[in-house]
Amino acid sequence: MDTMMFPEGFVWGAATSAYQIEGAVHEGGRGESIWDRFSHTPGKTRDGHTGDVACDHYHRYKEDVALMADLGLKAYRFSVAWPRILPGGRGAVNQQGLDFYRRLVDELLARGITPYATLYHWDLPVALEDAGGWPARATAEAFAEYAGVVAAALGDRVKHWITINEPWCVSFLSHQIGEHAPGRQDWPAAIAASHHALLAHGLGMQAIRAAAPGAQVSVALNFTAAVPASESPADRDAARHYDGHFNRWFLDPLAGHGYPADMLADYGEAGYMPDWGAIVQPGDLATIAAPADFFAFNYYTREVVAAGQRPWQYRAVRLDTPRTEMGWEIYPEGLYNILLRLHSHYRMRPIYITENGVSYLHPVSEDGHVHDQDRIEFLRLHLAACQRAIAAGVPLAGYFQWSLMDNFEWAHGYHQRFGIVHVDFDTQRRTPKDSFGWYREVIAR
Ligand code: FCB
Protein backbone atom coordinates (compact mmCIF):
# COMPACT_ATOMS: atom_id res chain seq x y z
CA MET A 1 0.00 0.00 0.00
CA ASP A 2 3.05 2.27 0.16
CA THR A 3 2.48 3.89 -3.16
CA MET A 4 -1.24 4.35 -2.79
CA MET A 5 -2.43 7.85 -2.39
CA PHE A 6 -5.86 8.78 -1.16
CA PRO A 7 -7.08 12.38 -0.97
CA GLU A 8 -6.77 14.43 2.19
CA GLY A 9 -9.84 13.95 4.38
CA PHE A 10 -10.74 10.58 2.84
CA VAL A 11 -13.22 8.87 5.19
CA TRP A 12 -11.84 5.55 6.45
CA GLY A 13 -14.67 3.60 8.00
CA ALA A 14 -16.11 0.25 9.00
CA ALA A 15 -19.73 -0.86 9.05
CA THR A 16 -22.15 -3.07 10.97
CA SER A 17 -25.92 -3.32 11.33
CA ALA A 18 -28.23 -3.53 14.32
CA TYR A 19 -29.73 -7.00 14.07
CA GLN A 20 -26.39 -8.51 13.09
CA ILE A 21 -24.57 -7.35 16.23
CA GLU A 22 -26.80 -5.97 19.00
CA GLY A 23 -28.56 -8.97 20.56
CA ALA A 24 -30.64 -7.93 23.60
CA VAL A 25 -33.77 -8.42 21.52
CA HIS A 26 -36.05 -8.37 24.55
CA GLU A 27 -34.38 -5.45 26.32
CA GLY A 28 -34.83 -1.73 26.44
CA GLY A 29 -38.43 -1.86 25.30
CA ARG A 30 -37.54 -3.20 21.83
CA GLY A 31 -40.41 -4.60 19.75
CA GLU A 32 -40.30 -7.62 17.45
CA SER A 33 -38.93 -7.36 13.91
CA ILE A 34 -39.39 -9.55 10.84
CA TRP A 35 -35.89 -10.93 11.43
CA ASP A 36 -36.79 -12.12 14.94
CA ARG A 37 -39.78 -13.90 13.51
CA PHE A 38 -37.96 -15.25 10.44
CA SER A 39 -34.89 -16.52 12.30
CA HIS A 40 -37.14 -18.27 14.81
CA THR A 41 -39.06 -20.00 12.02
CA PRO A 42 -37.61 -23.50 11.51
CA GLY A 43 -35.63 -23.93 8.30
CA LYS A 44 -35.11 -20.26 7.52
CA THR A 45 -31.56 -19.78 8.79
CA ARG A 46 -28.68 -22.23 8.83
CA ASP A 47 -28.82 -24.35 12.01
CA GLY A 48 -31.67 -22.17 13.24
CA HIS A 49 -29.28 -19.40 14.24
CA THR A 50 -30.87 -16.15 15.41
CA GLY A 51 -29.70 -12.66 16.35
CA ASP A 52 -31.01 -13.03 19.91
CA VAL A 53 -27.52 -12.56 21.34
CA ALA A 54 -25.35 -11.92 18.26
CA CYS A 55 -22.25 -9.95 19.39
CA ASP A 56 -24.04 -8.67 22.49
CA HIS A 57 -23.05 -5.23 21.26
CA TYR A 58 -26.02 -3.67 23.06
CA HIS A 59 -24.14 -4.31 26.31
CA ARG A 60 -20.59 -4.18 24.98
CA TYR A 61 -20.75 -1.11 22.79
CA LYS A 62 -18.09 0.72 24.84
CA GLU A 63 -15.61 -2.10 24.35
CA ASP A 64 -16.44 -2.12 20.64
CA VAL A 65 -15.98 1.62 20.27
CA ALA A 66 -12.63 1.26 22.04
CA LEU A 67 -11.64 -1.26 19.35
CA MET A 68 -12.66 1.23 16.67
CA ALA A 69 -10.52 3.90 18.32
CA ASP A 70 -7.60 1.48 18.44
CA LEU A 71 -8.12 0.88 14.72
CA GLY A 72 -7.87 4.61 14.08
CA LEU A 73 -11.28 4.61 12.43
CA LYS A 74 -12.46 7.99 11.20
CA ALA A 75 -16.09 6.96 10.72
CA TYR A 76 -18.40 4.17 11.84
CA ARG A 77 -21.54 3.13 10.00
CA PHE A 78 -24.11 1.42 12.22
CA SER A 79 -27.85 0.97 11.87
CA VAL A 80 -30.70 2.00 14.11
CA ALA A 81 -33.21 -0.76 14.89
CA TRP A 82 -36.66 0.56 13.99
CA PRO A 83 -38.32 -1.76 16.58
CA ARG A 84 -36.19 -0.21 19.34
CA ILE A 85 -37.50 3.25 18.46
CA LEU A 86 -41.11 2.46 17.49
CA PRO A 87 -41.87 -1.01 18.88
CA GLY A 88 -45.23 -1.01 17.10
CA GLY A 89 -43.81 0.40 13.86
CA ARG A 90 -45.70 3.69 14.13
CA GLY A 91 -46.98 5.85 16.97
CA ALA A 92 -45.51 5.52 20.46
CA VAL A 93 -41.81 6.32 20.70
CA ASN A 94 -39.65 4.22 23.02
CA GLN A 95 -37.29 6.67 24.71
CA GLN A 96 -34.98 3.87 25.90
CA GLY A 97 -34.26 3.01 22.27
CA LEU A 98 -33.27 6.56 21.41
CA ASP A 99 -31.16 6.71 24.58
CA PHE A 100 -29.16 3.65 23.55
CA TYR A 101 -28.16 5.20 20.23
CA ARG A 102 -27.44 8.54 21.89
CA ARG A 103 -25.01 6.80 24.26
CA LEU A 104 -23.40 4.97 21.35
CA VAL A 105 -23.04 8.17 19.33
CA ASP A 106 -21.62 10.07 22.29
CA GLU A 107 -19.06 7.34 22.79
CA LEU A 108 -18.06 7.60 19.12
CA LEU A 109 -17.84 11.38 19.17
CA ALA A 110 -15.74 11.30 22.33
CA ARG A 111 -13.24 9.17 20.37
CA GLY A 112 -13.28 11.43 17.33
CA ILE A 113 -15.20 8.90 15.20
CA THR A 114 -17.88 10.32 12.88
CA PRO A 115 -21.18 8.41 13.08
CA TYR A 116 -22.95 7.38 9.85
CA ALA A 117 -26.41 6.15 10.84
CA THR A 118 -28.40 3.80 8.61
CA LEU A 119 -32.11 3.93 9.37
CA TYR A 120 -33.23 0.70 7.73
CA HIS A 121 -31.02 -2.36 7.65
CA TRP A 122 -33.82 -4.89 7.27
CA ASP A 123 -35.42 -5.15 10.73
CA LEU A 124 -38.98 -4.06 9.95
CA PRO A 125 -41.31 -4.05 12.98
CA VAL A 126 -43.70 -7.01 12.66
CA ALA A 127 -46.75 -4.79 13.11
CA LEU A 128 -45.90 -3.16 9.79
CA GLU A 129 -45.26 -6.50 8.12
CA ASP A 130 -48.64 -7.71 9.30
CA ALA A 131 -50.22 -4.58 7.81
CA GLY A 132 -48.75 -5.42 4.38
CA GLY A 133 -45.01 -4.81 4.73
CA TRP A 134 -42.94 -3.31 1.91
CA PRO A 135 -45.42 -4.29 -0.83
CA ALA A 136 -47.76 -1.76 0.84
CA ARG A 137 -47.29 1.99 0.34
CA ALA A 138 -48.07 2.72 4.01
CA THR A 139 -44.72 1.20 4.99
CA ALA A 140 -42.88 3.93 3.08
CA GLU A 141 -44.95 6.56 4.89
CA ALA A 142 -44.28 4.88 8.24
CA PHE A 143 -40.56 4.91 7.44
CA ALA A 144 -40.63 8.67 6.95
CA GLU A 145 -42.28 9.14 10.35
CA TYR A 146 -39.65 6.94 11.97
CA ALA A 147 -36.81 8.71 10.14
CA GLY A 148 -38.11 12.05 11.41
CA VAL A 149 -38.23 10.79 14.99
CA VAL A 150 -34.65 9.54 14.93
CA ALA A 151 -33.30 12.60 13.11
CA ALA A 152 -35.00 14.92 15.62
CA ALA A 153 -33.47 13.01 18.54
CA LEU A 154 -29.95 12.50 17.17
CA GLY A 155 -29.59 15.20 14.54
CA ASP A 156 -27.58 17.43 16.85
CA ARG A 157 -24.90 14.71 16.94
CA VAL A 158 -25.35 12.70 13.73
CA LYS A 159 -24.77 14.58 10.47
CA HIS A 160 -24.56 11.65 8.02
CA TRP A 161 -27.56 9.45 7.30
CA ILE A 162 -28.30 6.45 5.12
CA THR A 163 -32.02 5.89 4.58
CA ILE A 164 -32.49 2.38 3.19
CA ASN A 165 -29.75 -0.25 2.99
CA GLU A 166 -29.82 -2.20 -0.29
CA PRO A 167 -33.31 -1.76 -1.73
CA TRP A 168 -32.64 -4.78 -4.00
CA CYS A 169 -32.34 -7.01 -0.92
CA VAL A 170 -35.33 -5.37 0.77
CA SER A 171 -37.45 -6.16 -2.28
CA PHE A 172 -36.23 -9.01 -4.48
CA LEU A 173 -34.10 -11.07 -2.06
CA SER A 174 -36.82 -10.86 0.61
CA HIS A 175 -40.04 -10.99 -1.46
CA GLN A 176 -39.16 -12.88 -4.64
CA ILE A 177 -36.25 -15.21 -3.83
CA GLY A 178 -37.45 -15.48 -0.24
CA GLU A 179 -34.01 -16.02 1.27
CA HIS A 180 -34.42 -13.08 3.64
CA ALA A 181 -37.28 -12.00 5.89
CA PRO A 182 -40.19 -12.03 5.37
CA GLY A 183 -39.38 -14.93 3.03
CA ARG A 184 -41.99 -14.40 0.35
CA GLN A 185 -41.74 -15.69 -3.24
CA ASP A 186 -43.94 -13.37 -5.21
CA TRP A 187 -42.71 -11.29 -8.15
CA PRO A 188 -45.44 -8.62 -8.17
CA ALA A 189 -45.04 -8.16 -4.40
CA ALA A 190 -41.27 -7.81 -4.83
CA ILE A 191 -41.59 -5.21 -7.57
CA ALA A 192 -44.13 -3.27 -5.51
CA ALA A 193 -41.71 -3.48 -2.56
CA SER A 194 -38.89 -2.10 -4.71
CA HIS A 195 -40.89 1.04 -5.49
CA HIS A 196 -41.86 1.51 -1.86
CA ALA A 197 -38.27 1.08 -0.68
CA LEU A 198 -37.18 3.83 -3.08
CA LEU A 199 -40.15 5.97 -2.09
CA ALA A 200 -39.23 5.44 1.57
CA HIS A 201 -35.78 6.79 0.77
CA GLY A 202 -37.25 9.93 -0.83
CA LEU A 203 -39.82 10.56 1.88
CA GLY A 204 -37.29 9.69 4.57
CA MET A 205 -34.78 12.17 3.15
CA GLN A 206 -37.43 14.92 3.35
CA ALA A 207 -38.22 13.99 6.95
CA ILE A 208 -34.56 13.90 8.01
CA ARG A 209 -33.85 17.27 6.43
CA ALA A 210 -36.91 18.80 8.09
CA ALA A 211 -35.94 17.46 11.52
CA ALA A 212 -32.17 17.99 11.28
CA PRO A 213 -31.18 20.91 9.06
CA GLY A 214 -27.76 20.42 7.50
CA ALA A 215 -28.02 16.64 7.53
CA GLN A 216 -26.21 14.79 4.73
CA VAL A 217 -28.42 12.01 3.36
CA SER A 218 -28.11 9.14 0.87
CA VAL A 219 -29.56 5.72 0.13
CA ALA A 220 -27.11 2.76 0.01
CA LEU A 221 -27.53 0.61 -3.09
CA ASN A 222 -25.89 -2.76 -3.67
CA PHE A 223 -24.32 -3.38 -7.03
CA THR A 224 -23.37 -6.64 -8.65
CA ALA A 225 -21.21 -6.23 -11.73
CA ALA A 226 -22.83 -8.05 -14.68
CA VAL A 227 -20.51 -9.61 -17.24
CA PRO A 228 -21.75 -11.58 -20.28
CA ALA A 229 -20.39 -15.13 -20.54
CA SER A 230 -19.57 -14.51 -24.21
CA GLU A 231 -19.90 -11.79 -26.79
CA SER A 232 -22.94 -13.51 -28.34
CA PRO A 233 -25.97 -11.19 -28.63
CA ALA A 234 -28.02 -13.53 -26.42
CA ASP A 235 -25.44 -13.55 -23.60
CA ARG A 236 -25.01 -9.80 -23.88
CA ASP A 237 -28.76 -9.40 -23.62
CA ALA A 238 -28.83 -11.61 -20.52
CA ALA A 239 -26.17 -9.36 -18.96
CA ARG A 240 -28.22 -6.32 -19.94
CA HIS A 241 -31.19 -7.77 -18.10
CA TYR A 242 -29.11 -8.77 -15.08
CA ASP A 243 -27.61 -5.28 -14.82
CA GLY A 244 -31.11 -3.83 -15.20
CA HIS A 245 -32.53 -6.02 -12.46
CA PHE A 246 -29.79 -5.53 -9.87
CA ASN A 247 -28.43 -2.10 -10.65
CA ARG A 248 -30.32 0.14 -13.08
CA TRP A 249 -33.78 -0.59 -11.63
CA PHE A 250 -32.71 1.40 -8.56
CA LEU A 251 -30.05 3.69 -9.94
CA ASP A 252 -32.05 5.11 -12.84
CA PRO A 253 -35.05 6.39 -10.85
CA LEU A 254 -32.69 7.84 -8.21
CA ALA A 255 -30.78 9.62 -10.97
CA GLY A 256 -34.00 11.07 -12.36
CA HIS A 257 -34.21 8.79 -15.43
CA GLY A 258 -37.30 6.90 -14.24
CA TYR A 259 -37.61 3.12 -14.22
CA PRO A 260 -35.70 1.57 -17.14
CA ALA A 261 -38.00 0.93 -20.10
CA ASP A 262 -36.25 -2.33 -21.04
CA MET A 263 -36.89 -3.73 -17.56
CA LEU A 264 -40.52 -2.67 -17.53
CA ALA A 265 -40.84 -4.54 -20.84
CA ASP A 266 -39.01 -7.66 -19.58
CA TYR A 267 -40.94 -7.86 -16.31
CA GLY A 268 -44.17 -7.17 -18.16
CA GLU A 269 -43.55 -9.91 -20.73
CA ALA A 270 -42.70 -12.34 -17.94
CA GLY A 271 -45.96 -11.55 -16.14
CA TYR A 272 -44.13 -10.22 -13.08
CA MET A 273 -45.59 -6.72 -12.89
CA PRO A 274 -47.98 -5.60 -10.15
CA ASP A 275 -50.62 -2.95 -10.93
CA TRP A 276 -47.91 -0.41 -11.71
CA GLY A 277 -50.24 2.45 -12.58
CA ALA A 278 -51.78 2.27 -9.11
CA ILE A 279 -48.44 1.80 -7.34
CA VAL A 280 -46.40 4.63 -8.88
CA GLN A 281 -48.44 7.66 -7.91
CA PRO A 282 -48.06 11.20 -9.27
CA GLY A 283 -45.03 12.87 -7.72
CA ASP A 284 -43.34 9.63 -6.61
CA LEU A 285 -40.61 9.74 -9.23
CA ALA A 286 -39.75 13.33 -8.31
CA THR A 287 -39.62 12.39 -4.62
CA ILE A 288 -37.26 9.51 -5.39
CA ALA A 289 -35.06 11.59 -7.68
CA ALA A 290 -34.65 14.54 -5.29
CA PRO A 291 -30.91 15.25 -5.16
CA ALA A 292 -29.18 13.47 -2.27
CA ASP A 293 -26.12 14.90 -0.51
CA PHE A 294 -23.83 12.04 -1.47
CA PHE A 295 -24.12 8.68 -3.18
CA ALA A 296 -23.47 5.45 -1.26
CA PHE A 297 -23.20 1.88 -2.47
CA ASN A 298 -22.02 -1.54 -1.33
CA TYR A 299 -19.91 -3.83 -3.49
CA TYR A 300 -18.90 -7.47 -3.12
CA THR A 301 -18.77 -9.37 -6.39
CA ARG A 302 -19.84 -9.90 -10.01
CA GLU A 303 -21.96 -12.44 -11.84
CA VAL A 304 -21.09 -13.91 -15.23
CA VAL A 305 -24.36 -14.45 -17.04
CA ALA A 306 -25.41 -16.50 -20.05
CA ALA A 307 -28.67 -16.51 -21.96
CA GLY A 308 -31.66 -18.60 -20.98
CA GLN A 309 -34.80 -18.92 -23.10
CA ARG A 310 -35.71 -15.34 -22.28
CA PRO A 311 -33.55 -12.57 -20.80
CA TRP A 312 -35.15 -12.96 -17.40
CA GLN A 313 -34.25 -16.63 -17.44
CA TYR A 314 -30.50 -15.88 -17.55
CA ARG A 315 -28.09 -18.45 -16.13
CA ALA A 316 -25.26 -17.58 -13.77
CA VAL A 317 -22.04 -19.18 -15.03
CA ARG A 318 -19.48 -20.34 -12.50
CA LEU A 319 -15.96 -19.83 -13.79
CA ASP A 320 -12.99 -21.49 -12.19
CA THR A 321 -11.83 -18.29 -10.47
CA PRO A 322 -10.99 -17.52 -6.84
CA ARG A 323 -14.01 -17.35 -4.57
CA THR A 324 -14.69 -16.42 -0.99
CA GLU A 325 -16.37 -18.45 1.74
CA MET A 326 -19.72 -17.06 0.51
CA GLY A 327 -18.98 -18.51 -2.92
CA TRP A 328 -18.72 -15.00 -4.31
CA GLU A 329 -16.07 -14.39 -6.96
CA ILE A 330 -13.27 -11.97 -6.10
CA TYR A 331 -13.59 -9.28 -8.76
CA PRO A 332 -12.12 -5.87 -7.87
CA GLU A 333 -12.30 -4.79 -11.51
CA GLY A 334 -16.07 -4.65 -11.08
CA LEU A 335 -15.68 -2.06 -8.33
CA TYR A 336 -13.46 0.05 -10.58
CA ASN A 337 -15.93 -0.18 -13.47
CA ILE A 338 -18.91 0.75 -11.30
CA LEU A 339 -17.08 3.74 -9.84
CA LEU A 340 -16.29 5.00 -13.32
CA ARG A 341 -19.85 4.46 -14.47
CA LEU A 342 -21.31 6.30 -11.46
CA HIS A 343 -19.03 9.19 -12.23
CA SER A 344 -19.17 9.45 -16.00
CA HIS A 345 -22.69 8.24 -16.78
CA TYR A 346 -24.66 9.09 -13.62
CA ARG A 347 -22.61 12.10 -12.47
CA MET A 348 -22.88 11.05 -8.82
CA ARG A 349 -20.80 13.00 -6.29
CA PRO A 350 -19.39 12.63 -3.77
CA ILE A 351 -19.36 8.83 -3.76
CA TYR A 352 -18.94 6.59 -0.71
CA ILE A 353 -18.45 2.83 -0.64
CA THR A 354 -20.49 1.95 2.46
CA GLU A 355 -19.68 -1.79 2.44
CA ASN A 356 -16.91 -3.91 0.96
CA GLY A 357 -15.34 -6.95 2.55
CA VAL A 358 -15.09 -10.71 2.61
CA SER A 359 -15.97 -13.82 4.57
CA TYR A 360 -13.23 -16.31 5.47
CA LEU A 361 -13.41 -18.64 8.44
CA HIS A 362 -9.97 -18.48 10.07
CA PRO A 363 -10.09 -19.48 13.73
CA VAL A 364 -7.92 -18.07 16.50
CA SER A 365 -4.57 -19.90 16.13
CA GLU A 366 -2.49 -21.36 18.89
CA ASP A 367 -0.42 -18.20 18.99
CA GLY A 368 -3.59 -16.31 19.89
CA HIS A 369 -3.81 -14.48 16.55
CA VAL A 370 -6.10 -14.80 13.54
CA HIS A 371 -4.02 -15.05 10.38
CA ASP A 372 -6.27 -13.88 7.58
CA GLN A 373 -3.79 -13.03 4.84
CA ASP A 374 -6.48 -13.74 2.22
CA ARG A 375 -8.73 -11.02 3.67
CA ILE A 376 -5.82 -8.57 3.60
CA GLU A 377 -5.29 -9.45 -0.06
CA PHE A 378 -9.00 -8.96 -0.84
CA LEU A 379 -9.07 -5.55 0.83
CA ARG A 380 -5.78 -4.53 -0.79
CA LEU A 381 -7.09 -5.38 -4.28
CA HIS A 382 -10.32 -3.46 -3.73
CA LEU A 383 -8.57 -0.43 -2.29
CA ALA A 384 -6.23 -0.52 -5.26
CA ALA A 385 -9.32 -0.39 -7.51
CA CYS A 386 -10.55 2.63 -5.52
CA GLN A 387 -7.19 4.32 -5.87
CA ARG A 388 -7.19 3.79 -9.66
CA ALA A 389 -10.70 5.21 -9.84
CA ILE A 390 -9.66 8.27 -7.86
CA ALA A 391 -6.68 8.73 -10.16
CA ALA A 392 -9.15 8.58 -13.08
CA GLY A 393 -11.11 11.48 -11.56
CA VAL A 394 -13.87 9.66 -9.63
CA PRO A 395 -14.94 11.77 -6.61
CA LEU A 396 -14.67 8.88 -4.14
CA ALA A 397 -14.76 10.34 -0.64
CA GLY A 398 -14.87 7.33 1.68
CA TYR A 399 -14.65 3.58 2.16
CA PHE A 400 -16.36 1.51 4.87
CA GLN A 401 -15.02 -1.98 5.39
CA TRP A 402 -17.64 -4.67 6.06
CA SER A 403 -17.50 -5.62 8.79
CA LEU A 404 -15.87 -4.41 11.97
CA MET A 405 -16.55 -7.76 13.62
CA ASP A 406 -17.85 -11.24 12.84
CA ASN A 407 -21.62 -11.21 13.24
CA PHE A 408 -24.97 -12.79 12.41
CA GLU A 409 -24.80 -13.15 8.64
CA TRP A 410 -28.56 -13.39 7.99
CA ALA A 411 -29.66 -16.74 6.52
CA HIS A 412 -26.09 -18.05 6.97
CA GLY A 413 -26.25 -17.45 10.71
CA TYR A 414 -22.82 -17.48 12.36
CA HIS A 415 -21.34 -19.68 9.63
CA GLN A 416 -19.90 -16.72 7.73
CA ARG A 417 -17.31 -14.37 9.19
CA PHE A 418 -16.83 -10.98 7.57
CA GLY A 419 -15.11 -9.30 10.53
CA ILE A 420 -11.63 -7.85 10.88
CA VAL A 421 -12.26 -8.63 14.55
CA HIS A 422 -12.90 -12.28 15.38
CA VAL A 423 -15.78 -12.94 17.78
CA ASP A 424 -16.04 -16.12 19.83
CA PHE A 425 -19.81 -16.43 20.06
CA ASP A 426 -19.64 -18.60 23.20
CA THR A 427 -17.54 -16.22 25.26
CA GLN A 428 -18.06 -12.95 23.32
CA ARG A 429 -14.30 -12.55 23.29
CA ARG A 430 -13.08 -10.19 20.58
CA THR A 431 -9.73 -10.87 18.88
CA PRO A 432 -8.51 -8.41 16.26
CA LYS A 433 -7.40 -10.34 13.17
CA ASP A 434 -4.22 -9.66 11.20
CA SER A 435 -6.39 -7.70 8.75
CA PHE A 436 -7.27 -5.33 11.60
CA GLY A 437 -3.59 -4.49 12.06
CA TRP A 438 -3.17 -4.11 8.32
CA TYR A 439 -6.18 -1.78 8.00
CA ARG A 440 -4.94 0.27 10.94
CA GLU A 441 -1.67 0.84 9.08
CA VAL A 442 -3.50 1.78 5.90
CA ILE A 443 -5.58 4.35 7.78
CA ALA A 444 -2.57 5.74 9.59
CA ARG A 445 -0.62 6.19 6.36
C1 FCB B 1 -24.73 -6.94 2.50
C2 FCB B 1 -25.51 -6.54 3.75
C3 FCB B 1 -24.75 -6.76 5.02
C4 FCB B 1 -23.98 -8.06 4.99
C5 FCB B 1 -23.12 -8.14 3.76
C6 FCB B 1 -22.26 -9.37 3.68
O1 FCB B 1 -25.63 -7.26 1.48
O2 FCB B 1 -25.88 -5.19 3.67
O3 FCB B 1 -25.66 -6.71 6.09
O4 FCB B 1 -24.86 -9.13 5.07
O5 FCB B 1 -23.94 -8.08 2.62
Short mmCIF file of C-alpha atoms and ligand atoms in Angstrom, two decimals, residues 17 20 121-122 165-166 169 298 300 328 355 402 409-410 418, ligand 1:
data_model
loop_
_atom_site.label_atom_id
_atom_site.label_comp_id
_atom_site.label_asym_id
_atom_site.label_seq_id
_atom_site.Cartn_x
_atom_site.Cartn_y
_atom_site.Cartn_z
CA SER A 17 -25.92 -3.32 11.33
CA GLN A 20 -26.39 -8.51 13.09
CA HIS A 121 -31.02 -2.36 7.65
CA TRP A 122 -33.82 -4.89 7.27
CA ASN A 165 -29.75 -0.25 2.99
CA GLU A 166 -29.82 -2.20 -0.29
CA CYS A 169 -32.34 -7.01 -0.92
CA ASN A 298 -22.02 -1.54 -1.33
CA TYR A 300 -18.90 -7.47 -3.12
CA TRP A 328 -18.72 -15.00 -4.31
CA GLU A 355 -19.68 -1.79 2.44
CA TRP A 402 -17.64 -4.67 6.06
CA GLU A 409 -24.80 -13.15 8.64
CA TRP A 410 -28.56 -13.39 7.99
CA PHE A 418 -16.83 -10.98 7.57
C1 FCB B 1 -24.73 -6.94 2.50
C2 FCB B 1 -25.51 -6.54 3.75
C3 FCB B 1 -24.75 -6.76 5.02
C4 FCB B 1 -23.98 -8.06 4.99
C5 FCB B 1 -23.12 -8.14 3.76
C6 FCB B 1 -22.26 -9.37 3.68
O1 FCB B 1 -25.63 -7.26 1.48
O2 FCB B 1 -25.88 -5.19 3.67
O3 FCB B 1 -25.66 -6.71 6.09
O4 FCB B 1 -24.86 -9.13 5.07
O5 FCB B 1 -23.94 -8.08 2.62
#
